Amino acid sequence: MNQPLPERTAPLWMLSLMLLLSGCCALMFQVVWIRELRLVFGATTASSAAVLAIFMAGLGLGNWLFGGRIDATERPLRCYGLLELGIALTAGISPLLIMLVRQSYVSLGGQAALGPELATLLRLLASALILAAPTILMGGTMPAAARAVTSSADPHRRGVALIYGLNTIGAVVGAGMANFMLLEALGNRGVLWFACGINLLLAVSALLISKKLSQGAETQTVQDQTELPPSVSQENSITQPEQLGIVCFASGTVGFVFFLMEIVWYRMLGPLLGGTTYTFGLILCVALLGIGVGGALYALLARLVKPTLSFLAVICSLEALLIAV
């Protein structure tokens, strides 16, 4: 058994609010970076797709890098606070890095001097380096928050589903506010620094709450959060390697299809709505809203449905059918 987690008593509503705001900030950053890096890539569908791919790759890498380490920590909320602090700092300097990359690219002669292949490769590498640190840190926030809300009293992981759903709904709010309200009022850098301010507030709040909860739990002996009752563990946990492989493959495929369809919808609706960042933002909001609602619905209905591979297969089949229609 792992050592006790003194932060298990953190209120779910508090973490839900934090994840809502965190998701809001993440999509504000993404919208700003798409607009800024269009000056590097050009105003094309490929430029938006490239930034989106780099953004999601960073999230996935961060989840993989931090997930195991956070599982072993006794203070996941403190880890969450430190990650939010890192996001604020690295995202805050991204405009300076973008400016330096743009100037360096121009000084090299641009595509005319470098050739299309080398120029494209350099633009992609430079953009990946700019977005790597903040997006990788963003990828670690969900494992940290999920670890903080996981407990043996919640075998179906309703808390995790809830914060995931609210995080995604927050992303919808952030994308909508950035695209249709804040950009006109504050400009690209104003929106980015506004989001950095929220991240700093989240970081300070999480660190203070973590410290308070840890002090209050010093004399308590708490059962490890991840240990499930035997009956529930045998029934719901994925213990076989082949089952884990199926789930990982399905998750990767669903993510691939989702973002592929996002680009397809952007191209299909471009002639109708105009091929602008506003169109991309609108499609992004609608797509993310569906994910957020789905996560929230699972949190509400988890007691009625067993999280089995059969249930996953049904959901994937319905998704394929609705996309085809």
mmCIF file of C-alpha atoms in Angstrom:
data_model
loop_
_atom_site.group_PDB
_atom_site.id
_atom_site.type_symbol
_atom_site.label_atom_id
_atom_site.label_comp_id
_atom_site.label_asym_id
_atom_site.label_seq_id
_atom_site.Cartn_x
_atom_site.Cartn_y
_atom_site.Cartn_z
ATOM 1 C CA MET A 1 0.000 0.000 0.000
ATOM 2 C CA ASN A 2 1.250 3.504 -0.818
ATOM 3 C CA GLN A 3 1.572 6.098 1.887
ATOM 4 C CA PRO A 4 -1.539 8.100 2.765
ATOM 5 C CA LEU A 5 -2.561 11.104 0.736
ATOM 6 C CA PRO A 6 -3.340 14.002 3.050
ATOM 7 C CA GLU A 7 -4.968 15.952 0.220
ATOM 8 C CA ARG A 8 -7.788 13.461 -0.312
ATOM 9 C CA THR A 9 -10.089 15.711 1.737
ATOM 10 C CA ALA A 10 -9.946 18.533 -0.826
ATOM 11 C CA PRO A 11 -13.545 19.393 -1.779
ATOM 12 C CA LEU A 12 -14.587 18.150 -5.201
ATOM 13 C CA TRP A 13 -16.330 21.435 -5.995
ATOM 14 C CA MET A 14 -13.084 23.323 -5.415
ATOM 15 C CA LEU A 15 -11.092 21.128 -7.770
ATOM 16 C CA SER A 16 -13.923 21.265 -10.301
ATOM 17 C CA LEU A 17 -13.790 25.063 -10.309
ATOM 18 C CA MET A 18 -10.016 24.988 -10.709
ATOM 19 C CA LEU A 19 -10.215 22.605 -13.658
ATOM 20 C CA LEU A 20 -12.968 24.697 -15.241
ATOM 21 C CA LEU A 21 -10.755 27.787 -15.136
ATOM 22 C CA SER A 22 -7.685 25.799 -16.198
ATOM 23 C CA GLY A 23 -9.459 24.541 -19.306
ATOM 24 C CA CYS A 24 -10.611 28.075 -20.047
ATOM 25 C CA CYS A 25 -7.030 29.344 -19.942
ATOM 26 C CA ALA A 26 -5.687 26.482 -22.067
ATOM 27 C CA LEU A 27 -7.977 27.311 -24.972
ATOM 28 C CA MET A 28 -7.292 31.017 -24.661
ATOM 29 C CA PHE A 29 -3.630 30.152 -25.105
ATOM 30 C CA GLN A 30 -4.391 27.923 -28.078
ATOM 31 C CA VAL A 31 -6.459 30.581 -29.843
ATOM 32 C CA VAL A 32 -3.739 33.198 -29.336
ATOM 33 C CA TRP A 33 -0.981 30.846 -30.482
ATOM 34 C CA ILE A 34 -2.912 29.946 -33.630
ATOM 35 C CA ARG A 35 -3.254 33.634 -34.470
ATOM 36 C CA GLU A 36 0.369 34.437 -33.635
ATOM 37 C CA LEU A 37 1.860 31.469 -35.447
ATOM 38 C CA ARG A 38 -0.185 32.149 -38.548
ATOM 39 C CA LEU A 39 2.393 34.862 -39.114
ATOM 40 C CA VAL A 40 4.971 32.058 -39.221
ATOM 41 C CA PHE A 41 3.003 29.318 -41.000
ATOM 42 C CA GLY A 42 0.687 31.495 -43.059
ATOM 43 C CA ALA A 43 -3.099 31.849 -42.843
ATOM 44 C CA THR A 44 -4.047 28.383 -44.094
ATOM 45 C CA THR A 45 -5.867 25.312 -42.847
ATOM 46 C CA ALA A 46 -2.485 23.607 -42.641
ATOM 47 C CA SER A 47 -1.226 26.265 -40.227
ATOM 48 C CA SER A 48 -4.167 25.760 -37.871
ATOM 49 C CA ALA A 49 -3.783 21.986 -38.118
ATOM 50 C CA ALA A 50 -0.057 22.198 -37.375
ATOM 51 C CA VAL A 51 -0.544 24.323 -34.256
ATOM 52 C CA LEU A 52 -3.363 22.051 -33.106
ATOM 53 C CA ALA A 53 -1.162 18.979 -33.628
ATOM 54 C CA ILE A 54 1.729 20.514 -31.677
ATOM 55 C CA PHE A 55 -0.641 21.568 -28.891
ATOM 56 C CA MET A 56 -2.196 18.123 -28.527
ATOM 57 C CA ALA A 57 1.177 16.377 -28.781
ATOM 58 C CA GLY A 58 2.380 18.467 -25.855
ATOM 59 C CA LEU A 59 -0.688 17.565 -23.803
ATOM 60 C CA GLY A 60 -0.240 13.870 -24.506
ATOM 61 C CA LEU A 61 3.472 13.953 -23.727
ATOM 62 C CA GLY A 62 2.831 15.826 -20.488
ATOM 63 C CA ASN A 63 0.207 13.317 -19.424
ATOM 64 C CA TRP A 64 2.646 10.482 -20.082
ATOM 65 C CA LEU A 65 5.620 12.168 -18.404
ATOM 66 C CA PHE A 66 3.834 13.351 -15.271
ATOM 67 C CA GLY A 67 1.169 10.672 -14.851
ATOM 68 C CA GLY A 68 3.302 8.008 -13.185
ATOM 69 C CA ARG A 69 5.201 10.482 -11.044
ATOM 70 C CA ILE A 70 2.025 12.113 -9.774
ATOM 71 C CA ASP A 71 0.536 8.716 -8.907
ATOM 72 C CA ALA A 72 3.423 8.190 -6.490
ATOM 73 C CA THR A 73 3.194 11.555 -4.752
ATOM 74 C CA GLU A 74 1.449 12.241 -1.475
ATOM 75 C CA ARG A 75 0.552 15.801 -2.446
ATOM 76 C CA PRO A 76 -1.037 15.861 -5.907
ATOM 77 C CA LEU A 77 -2.694 19.225 -5.307
ATOM 78 C CA ARG A 78 0.711 20.770 -4.652
ATOM 79 C CA CYS A 79 1.947 19.244 -7.920
ATOM 80 C CA TYR A 80 -1.066 20.746 -9.654
ATOM 81 C CA GLY A 81 -0.247 24.176 -8.257
ATOM 82 C CA LEU A 82 3.368 23.961 -9.393
ATOM 83 C CA LEU A 83 2.261 22.888 -12.871
ATOM 84 C CA GLU A 84 -0.112 25.857 -13.138
ATOM 85 C CA LEU A 85 2.711 28.157 -12.040
ATOM 86 C CA GLY A 86 4.964 26.709 -14.724
ATOM 87 C CA ILE A 87 2.247 27.157 -17.353
ATOM 88 C CA ALA A 88 1.826 30.831 -16.461
ATOM 89 C CA LEU A 89 5.562 31.490 -16.687
ATOM 90 C CA THR A 90 6.270 29.576 -19.904
ATOM 91 C CA ALA A 91 3.140 30.799 -21.698
ATOM 92 C CA GLY A 92 3.882 34.353 -20.606
ATOM 93 C CA ILE A 93 7.214 34.411 -22.437
ATOM 94 C CA SER A 94 5.866 32.723 -25.593
ATOM 95 C CA PRO A 95 5.199 36.049 -27.422
ATOM 96 C CA LEU A 96 8.864 36.973 -26.991
ATOM 97 C CA LEU A 97 9.941 33.576 -28.325
ATOM 98 C CA ILE A 98 7.584 33.869 -31.300
ATOM 99 C CA MET A 99 9.015 37.303 -32.110
ATOM 100 C CA LEU A 100 12.578 35.973 -31.938
ATOM 101 C CA VAL A 101 11.714 33.016 -34.170
ATOM 102 C CA ARG A 102 10.019 35.282 -36.700
ATOM 103 C CA GLN A 103 13.007 37.636 -36.834
ATOM 104 C CA SER A 104 15.445 34.746 -37.173
ATOM 105 C CA TYR A 105 13.378 33.205 -39.953
ATOM 106 C CA VAL A 106 13.287 36.485 -41.867
ATOM 107 C CA SER A 107 17.021 37.025 -41.387
ATOM 108 C CA LEU A 108 17.651 33.611 -42.971
ATOM 109 C CA GLY A 109 15.798 34.730 -46.064
ATOM 110 C CA GLY A 110 12.526 32.908 -45.488
ATOM 111 C CA GLN A 111 11.149 30.321 -47.869
ATOM 112 C CA ALA A 112 12.682 31.991 -50.913
ATOM 113 C CA ALA A 113 16.214 31.387 -49.624
ATOM 114 C CA LEU A 114 15.695 28.138 -47.713
ATOM 115 C CA GLY A 115 13.393 26.322 -50.096
ATOM 116 C CA PRO A 116 9.872 25.096 -49.261
ATOM 117 C CA GLU A 117 10.880 21.807 -47.600
ATOM 118 C CA LEU A 118 13.565 23.204 -45.290
ATOM 119 C CA ALA A 119 11.516 26.308 -44.517
ATOM 120 C CA THR A 120 8.497 24.232 -43.522
ATOM 121 C CA LEU A 121 10.634 21.954 -41.357
ATOM 122 C CA LEU A 122 12.229 24.920 -39.578
ATOM 123 C CA ARG A 123 8.851 26.557 -38.958
ATOM 124 C CA LEU A 124 7.459 23.358 -37.491
ATOM 125 C CA LEU A 125 10.476 22.765 -35.257
ATOM 126 C CA ALA A 126 10.510 26.353 -34.035
ATOM 127 C CA SER A 127 6.800 26.296 -33.257
ATOM 128 C CA ALA A 128 7.138 22.974 -31.451
ATOM 129 C CA LEU A 129 9.945 24.361 -29.294
ATOM 130 C CA ILE A 130 7.892 27.456 -28.420
ATOM 131 C CA LEU A 131 4.821 25.468 -27.387
ATOM 132 C CA ALA A 132 6.588 22.455 -25.871
ATOM 133 C CA ALA A 133 7.058 23.666 -22.291
ATOM 134 C CA PRO A 134 3.591 25.152 -21.621
ATOM 135 C CA THR A 135 1.669 22.365 -23.352
ATOM 136 C CA ILE A 136 3.630 19.586 -21.634
ATOM 137 C CA LEU A 137 2.913 21.228 -18.287
ATOM 138 C CA MET A 138 -0.769 21.508 -19.236
ATOM 139 C CA GLY A 139 -0.765 17.785 -19.930
ATOM 140 C CA GLY A 140 0.238 17.115 -16.335
ATOM 141 C CA THR A 141 -2.598 19.077 -14.732
ATOM 142 C CA MET A 142 -5.325 16.515 -15.397
ATOM 143 C CA PRO A 143 -3.404 13.550 -13.872
ATOM 144 C CA ALA A 144 -2.646 15.699 -10.820
ATOM 145 C CA ALA A 145 -6.265 16.750 -10.375
ATOM 146 C CA ALA A 146 -7.529 13.225 -11.046
ATOM 147 C CA ARG A 147 -5.161 11.861 -8.399
ATOM 148 C CA ALA A 148 -6.421 14.436 -5.915
ATOM 149 C CA VAL A 149 -10.084 13.423 -6.327
ATOM 150 C CA THR A 150 -9.603 9.643 -6.605
ATOM 151 C CA SER A 151 -10.797 7.687 -3.576
ATOM 152 C CA SER A 152 -12.026 4.231 -2.657
ATOM 153 C CA ALA A 153 -15.457 5.751 -2.032
ATOM 154 C CA ASP A 154 -15.719 6.537 -5.761
ATOM 155 C CA PRO A 155 -14.951 3.246 -7.574
ATOM 156 C CA HIS A 156 -16.574 4.403 -10.816
ATOM 157 C CA ARG A 157 -14.359 7.497 -10.940
ATOM 158 C CA ARG A 158 -17.312 9.874 -11.077
ATOM 159 C CA GLY A 159 -15.140 12.631 -9.647
ATOM 160 C CA VAL A 160 -12.583 12.194 -12.419
ATOM 161 C CA ALA A 161 -15.322 12.231 -15.058
ATOM 162 C CA LEU A 162 -16.790 15.387 -13.536
ATOM 163 C CA ILE A 163 -13.550 17.366 -13.473
ATOM 164 C CA TYR A 164 -12.729 16.130 -16.995
ATOM 165 C CA GLY A 165 -16.111 17.277 -18.260
ATOM 166 C CA LEU A 166 -15.857 20.649 -16.531
ATOM 167 C CA ASN A 167 -12.300 21.110 -17.769
ATOM 168 C CA THR A 168 -13.534 20.616 -21.316
ATOM 169 C CA ILE A 169 -16.529 22.900 -20.812
ATOM 170 C CA GLY A 170 -14.092 25.479 -19.478
ATOM 171 C CA ALA A 171 -12.159 25.056 -22.721
ATOM 172 C CA VAL A 172 -15.352 25.875 -24.637
ATOM 173 C CA VAL A 173 -15.830 29.028 -22.575
ATOM 174 C CA GLY A 174 -12.198 30.016 -23.087
ATOM 175 C CA ALA A 175 -12.284 29.497 -26.846
ATOM 176 C CA GLY A 176 -15.565 31.380 -27.153
ATOM 177 C CA MET A 177 -14.475 34.302 -24.981
ATOM 178 C CA ALA A 178 -11.111 34.612 -26.699
ATOM 179 C CA ASN A 179 -12.488 34.445 -30.237
ATOM 180 C CA PHE A 180 -15.609 36.544 -29.901
ATOM 181 C CA MET A 181 -14.980 38.936 -26.999
ATOM 182 C CA LEU A 182 -11.510 39.319 -25.559
ATOM 183 C CA LEU A 183 -9.386 39.485 -28.708
ATOM 184 C CA GLU A 184 -11.093 42.647 -29.904
ATOM 185 C CA ALA A 185 -10.871 44.239 -26.468
ATOM 186 C CA LEU A 186 -7.397 43.147 -25.361
ATOM 187 C CA GLY A 187 -5.545 41.936 -28.444
ATOM 188 C CA ASN A 188 -3.486 38.763 -28.716
ATOM 189 C CA ARG A 189 -1.005 39.492 -25.965
ATOM 190 C CA GLY A 190 -3.619 40.993 -23.673
ATOM 191 C CA VAL A 191 -5.647 37.781 -23.845
ATOM 192 C CA LEU A 192 -2.547 35.675 -23.273
ATOM 193 C CA TRP A 193 -1.480 37.629 -20.208
ATOM 194 C CA PHE A 194 -5.047 37.622 -18.900
ATOM 195 C CA ALA A 195 -4.969 33.812 -19.065
ATOM 196 C CA CYS A 196 -1.533 33.807 -17.409
ATOM 197 C CA GLY A 197 -3.005 35.824 -14.550
ATOM 198 C CA ILE A 198 -5.733 33.234 -14.024
ATOM 199 C CA ASN A 199 -3.111 30.465 -14.071
ATOM 200 C CA LEU A 200 -1.121 32.289 -11.402
ATOM 201 C CA LEU A 201 -4.255 32.634 -9.285
ATOM 202 C CA LEU A 202 -4.931 28.909 -9.651
ATOM 203 C CA ALA A 203 -1.330 28.089 -8.743
ATOM 204 C CA VAL A 204 -1.363 30.178 -5.573
ATOM 205 C CA SER A 205 -4.786 28.840 -4.554
ATOM 206 C CA ALA A 206 -3.778 25.212 -5.082
ATOM 207 C CA LEU A 207 -0.525 25.608 -3.151
ATOM 208 C CA LEU A 208 -2.239 27.318 -0.214
ATOM 209 C CA ILE A 209 -5.036 24.736 -0.086
ATOM 210 C CA SER A 210 -2.508 21.899 -0.323
ATOM 211 C CA LYS A 211 -0.522 23.326 2.574
ATOM 212 C CA LYS A 212 -3.644 23.737 4.700
ATOM 213 C CA LEU A 213 -4.909 20.223 3.992
ATOM 214 C CA SER A 214 -1.495 18.693 4.634
ATOM 215 C CA GLN A 215 -1.181 20.424 7.993
ATOM 216 C CA GLY A 216 -4.660 19.272 8.962
ATOM 217 C CA ALA A 217 -3.885 15.672 8.047
ATOM 218 C CA GLU A 218 -0.480 15.240 9.668
ATOM 219 C CA THR A 219 -1.844 13.181 12.542
ATOM 220 C CA GLN A 220 -4.366 11.204 10.513
ATOM 221 C CA THR A 221 -3.922 7.769 9.046
ATOM 222 C CA VAL A 222 -5.808 7.697 5.778
ATOM 223 C CA GLN A 223 -6.363 4.731 3.499
ATOM 224 C CA ASP A 224 -4.578 5.035 0.180
ATOM 225 C CA GLN A 225 -6.830 6.754 -2.343
ATOM 226 C CA THR A 226 -6.231 4.381 -5.172
ATOM 227 C CA GLU A 227 -7.042 1.202 -3.279
ATOM 228 C CA LEU A 228 -10.491 -0.083 -4.196
ATOM 229 C CA PRO A 229 -12.630 -2.521 -2.272
ATOM 230 C CA PRO A 230 -11.830 -6.066 -3.476
ATOM 231 C CA SER A 231 -15.235 -6.644 -5.029
ATOM 232 C CA VAL A 232 -15.149 -3.367 -6.933
ATOM 233 C CA SER A 233 -11.517 -3.775 -7.973
ATOM 234 C CA GLN A 234 -12.122 -7.191 -9.487
ATOM 235 C CA GLU A 235 -15.226 -5.981 -11.259
ATOM 236 C CA ASN A 236 -14.114 -2.657 -12.730
ATOM 237 C CA SER A 237 -10.317 -2.556 -12.940
ATOM 238 C CA ILE A 238 -8.491 -3.353 -16.148
ATOM 239 C CA THR A 239 -5.931 -5.898 -14.984
ATOM 240 C CA GLN A 240 -5.138 -7.859 -18.151
ATOM 241 C CA PRO A 241 -2.464 -6.468 -20.504
ATOM 242 C CA GLU A 242 -4.638 -7.170 -23.544
ATOM 243 C CA GLN A 243 -7.511 -5.192 -22.015
ATOM 244 C CA LEU A 244 -5.222 -2.260 -21.318
ATOM 245 C CA GLY A 245 -3.909 -2.475 -24.867
ATOM 246 C CA ILE A 246 -7.435 -2.372 -26.291
ATOM 247 C CA VAL A 247 -8.349 0.661 -24.193
ATOM 248 C CA CYS A 248 -5.160 2.517 -25.145
ATOM 249 C CA PHE A 249 -5.644 1.731 -28.833
ATOM 250 C CA ALA A 250 -9.285 2.812 -28.701
ATOM 251 C CA SER A 251 -8.401 6.034 -26.894
ATOM 252 C CA GLY A 252 -5.735 6.908 -29.428
ATOM 253 C CA THR A 253 -8.023 6.119 -32.356
ATOM 254 C CA VAL A 254 -10.891 8.176 -30.942
ATOM 255 C CA GLY A 255 -8.578 11.137 -30.370
ATOM 256 C CA PHE A 256 -7.183 10.832 -33.897
ATOM 257 C CA VAL A 257 -10.645 10.706 -35.444
ATOM 258 C CA PHE A 258 -11.921 13.600 -33.334
ATOM 259 C CA PHE A 259 -9.219 16.035 -34.404
ATOM 260 C CA LEU A 260 -9.257 14.750 -37.968
ATOM 261 C CA MET A 261 -12.974 15.511 -38.114
ATOM 262 C CA GLU A 262 -12.387 18.924 -36.571
ATOM 263 C CA ILE A 263 -10.140 19.835 -39.507
ATOM 264 C CA VAL A 264 -12.594 18.275 -41.981
ATOM 265 C CA TRP A 265 -15.490 20.269 -40.514
ATOM 266 C CA TYR A 266 -13.381 23.415 -40.732
ATOM 267 C CA ARG A 267 -12.760 22.830 -44.431
ATOM 268 C CA MET A 268 -16.388 21.904 -45.095
ATOM 269 C CA LEU A 269 -17.828 24.912 -43.287
ATOM 270 C CA GLY A 270 -15.134 27.331 -44.433
ATOM 271 C CA PRO A 271 -16.963 28.355 -47.636
ATOM 272 C CA LEU A 272 -20.151 28.924 -45.638
ATOM 273 C CA LEU A 273 -18.745 30.689 -42.577
ATOM 274 C CA GLY A 274 -15.479 32.022 -43.982
ATOM 275 C CA GLY A 275 -12.046 30.480 -43.505
ATOM 276 C CA THR A 276 -11.025 32.621 -40.537
ATOM 277 C CA THR A 277 -9.880 32.000 -36.989
ATOM 278 C CA TYR A 278 -13.442 32.822 -35.907
ATOM 279 C CA THR A 279 -14.751 29.873 -37.913
ATOM 280 C CA PHE A 280 -12.116 27.591 -36.441
ATOM 281 C CA GLY A 281 -12.946 28.880 -32.963
ATOM 282 C CA LEU A 282 -16.663 28.233 -33.457
ATOM 283 C CA ILE A 283 -16.082 24.656 -34.614
ATOM 284 C CA LEU A 284 -13.662 24.100 -31.753
ATOM 285 C CA CYS A 285 -16.236 25.357 -29.236
ATOM 286 C CA VAL A 286 -18.986 23.077 -30.527
ATOM 287 C CA ALA A 287 -16.712 20.016 -30.670
ATOM 288 C CA LEU A 288 -15.327 20.561 -27.179
ATOM 289 C CA LEU A 289 -18.781 21.234 -25.795
ATOM 290 C CA GLY A 290 -19.796 17.749 -26.902
ATOM 291 C CA ILE A 291 -16.803 16.229 -25.089
ATOM 292 C CA GLY A 292 -17.537 18.198 -21.948
ATOM 293 C CA VAL A 293 -21.201 17.246 -21.898
ATOM 294 C CA GLY A 294 -20.256 13.602 -22.448
ATOM 295 C CA GLY A 295 -17.876 13.619 -19.486
ATOM 296 C CA ALA A 296 -20.437 15.316 -17.260
ATOM 297 C CA LEU A 297 -23.140 12.835 -18.303
ATOM 298 C CA TYR A 298 -20.913 9.903 -17.398
ATOM 299 C CA ALA A 299 -20.317 11.471 -13.984
ATOM 300 C CA LEU A 300 -24.091 11.631 -13.482
ATOM 301 C CA LEU A 301 -24.914 8.192 -14.895
ATOM 302 C CA ALA A 302 -21.885 6.193 -13.721
ATOM 303 C CA ARG A 303 -23.914 4.366 -11.090
ATOM 304 C CA LEU A 304 -26.207 3.026 -13.813
ATOM 305 C CA VAL A 305 -23.541 1.813 -16.240
ATOM 306 C CA LYS A 306 -20.557 -0.474 -15.664
ATOM 307 C CA PRO A 307 -17.306 0.816 -17.235
ATOM 308 C CA THR A 308 -16.650 -2.311 -19.325
ATOM 309 C CA LEU A 309 -15.057 -2.908 -22.712
ATOM 310 C CA SER A 310 -18.506 -3.706 -24.084
ATOM 311 C CA PHE A 311 -19.782 -0.306 -23.010
ATOM 312 C CA LEU A 312 -16.742 1.332 -24.637
ATOM 313 C CA ALA A 313 -17.463 -0.566 -27.855
ATOM 314 C CA VAL A 314 -21.066 0.648 -27.880
ATOM 315 C CA ILE A 315 -19.982 4.267 -27.394
ATOM 316 C CA CYS A 316 -17.382 4.015 -30.187
ATOM 317 C CA SER A 317 -19.938 2.448 -32.524
ATOM 318 C CA LEU A 318 -22.428 5.232 -31.855
ATOM 319 C CA GLU A 319 -19.723 7.807 -32.484
ATOM 320 C CA ALA A 320 -18.847 6.228 -35.840
ATOM 321 C CA LEU A 321 -22.502 6.098 -36.840
ATOM 322 C CA LEU A 322 -23.153 9.740 -35.989
ATOM 323 C CA ILE A 323 -20.014 10.921 -37.803
ATOM 324 C CA ALA A 324 -21.060 8.985 -40.902
ATOM 325 C CA VAL A 325 -24.512 10.549 -40.835
#
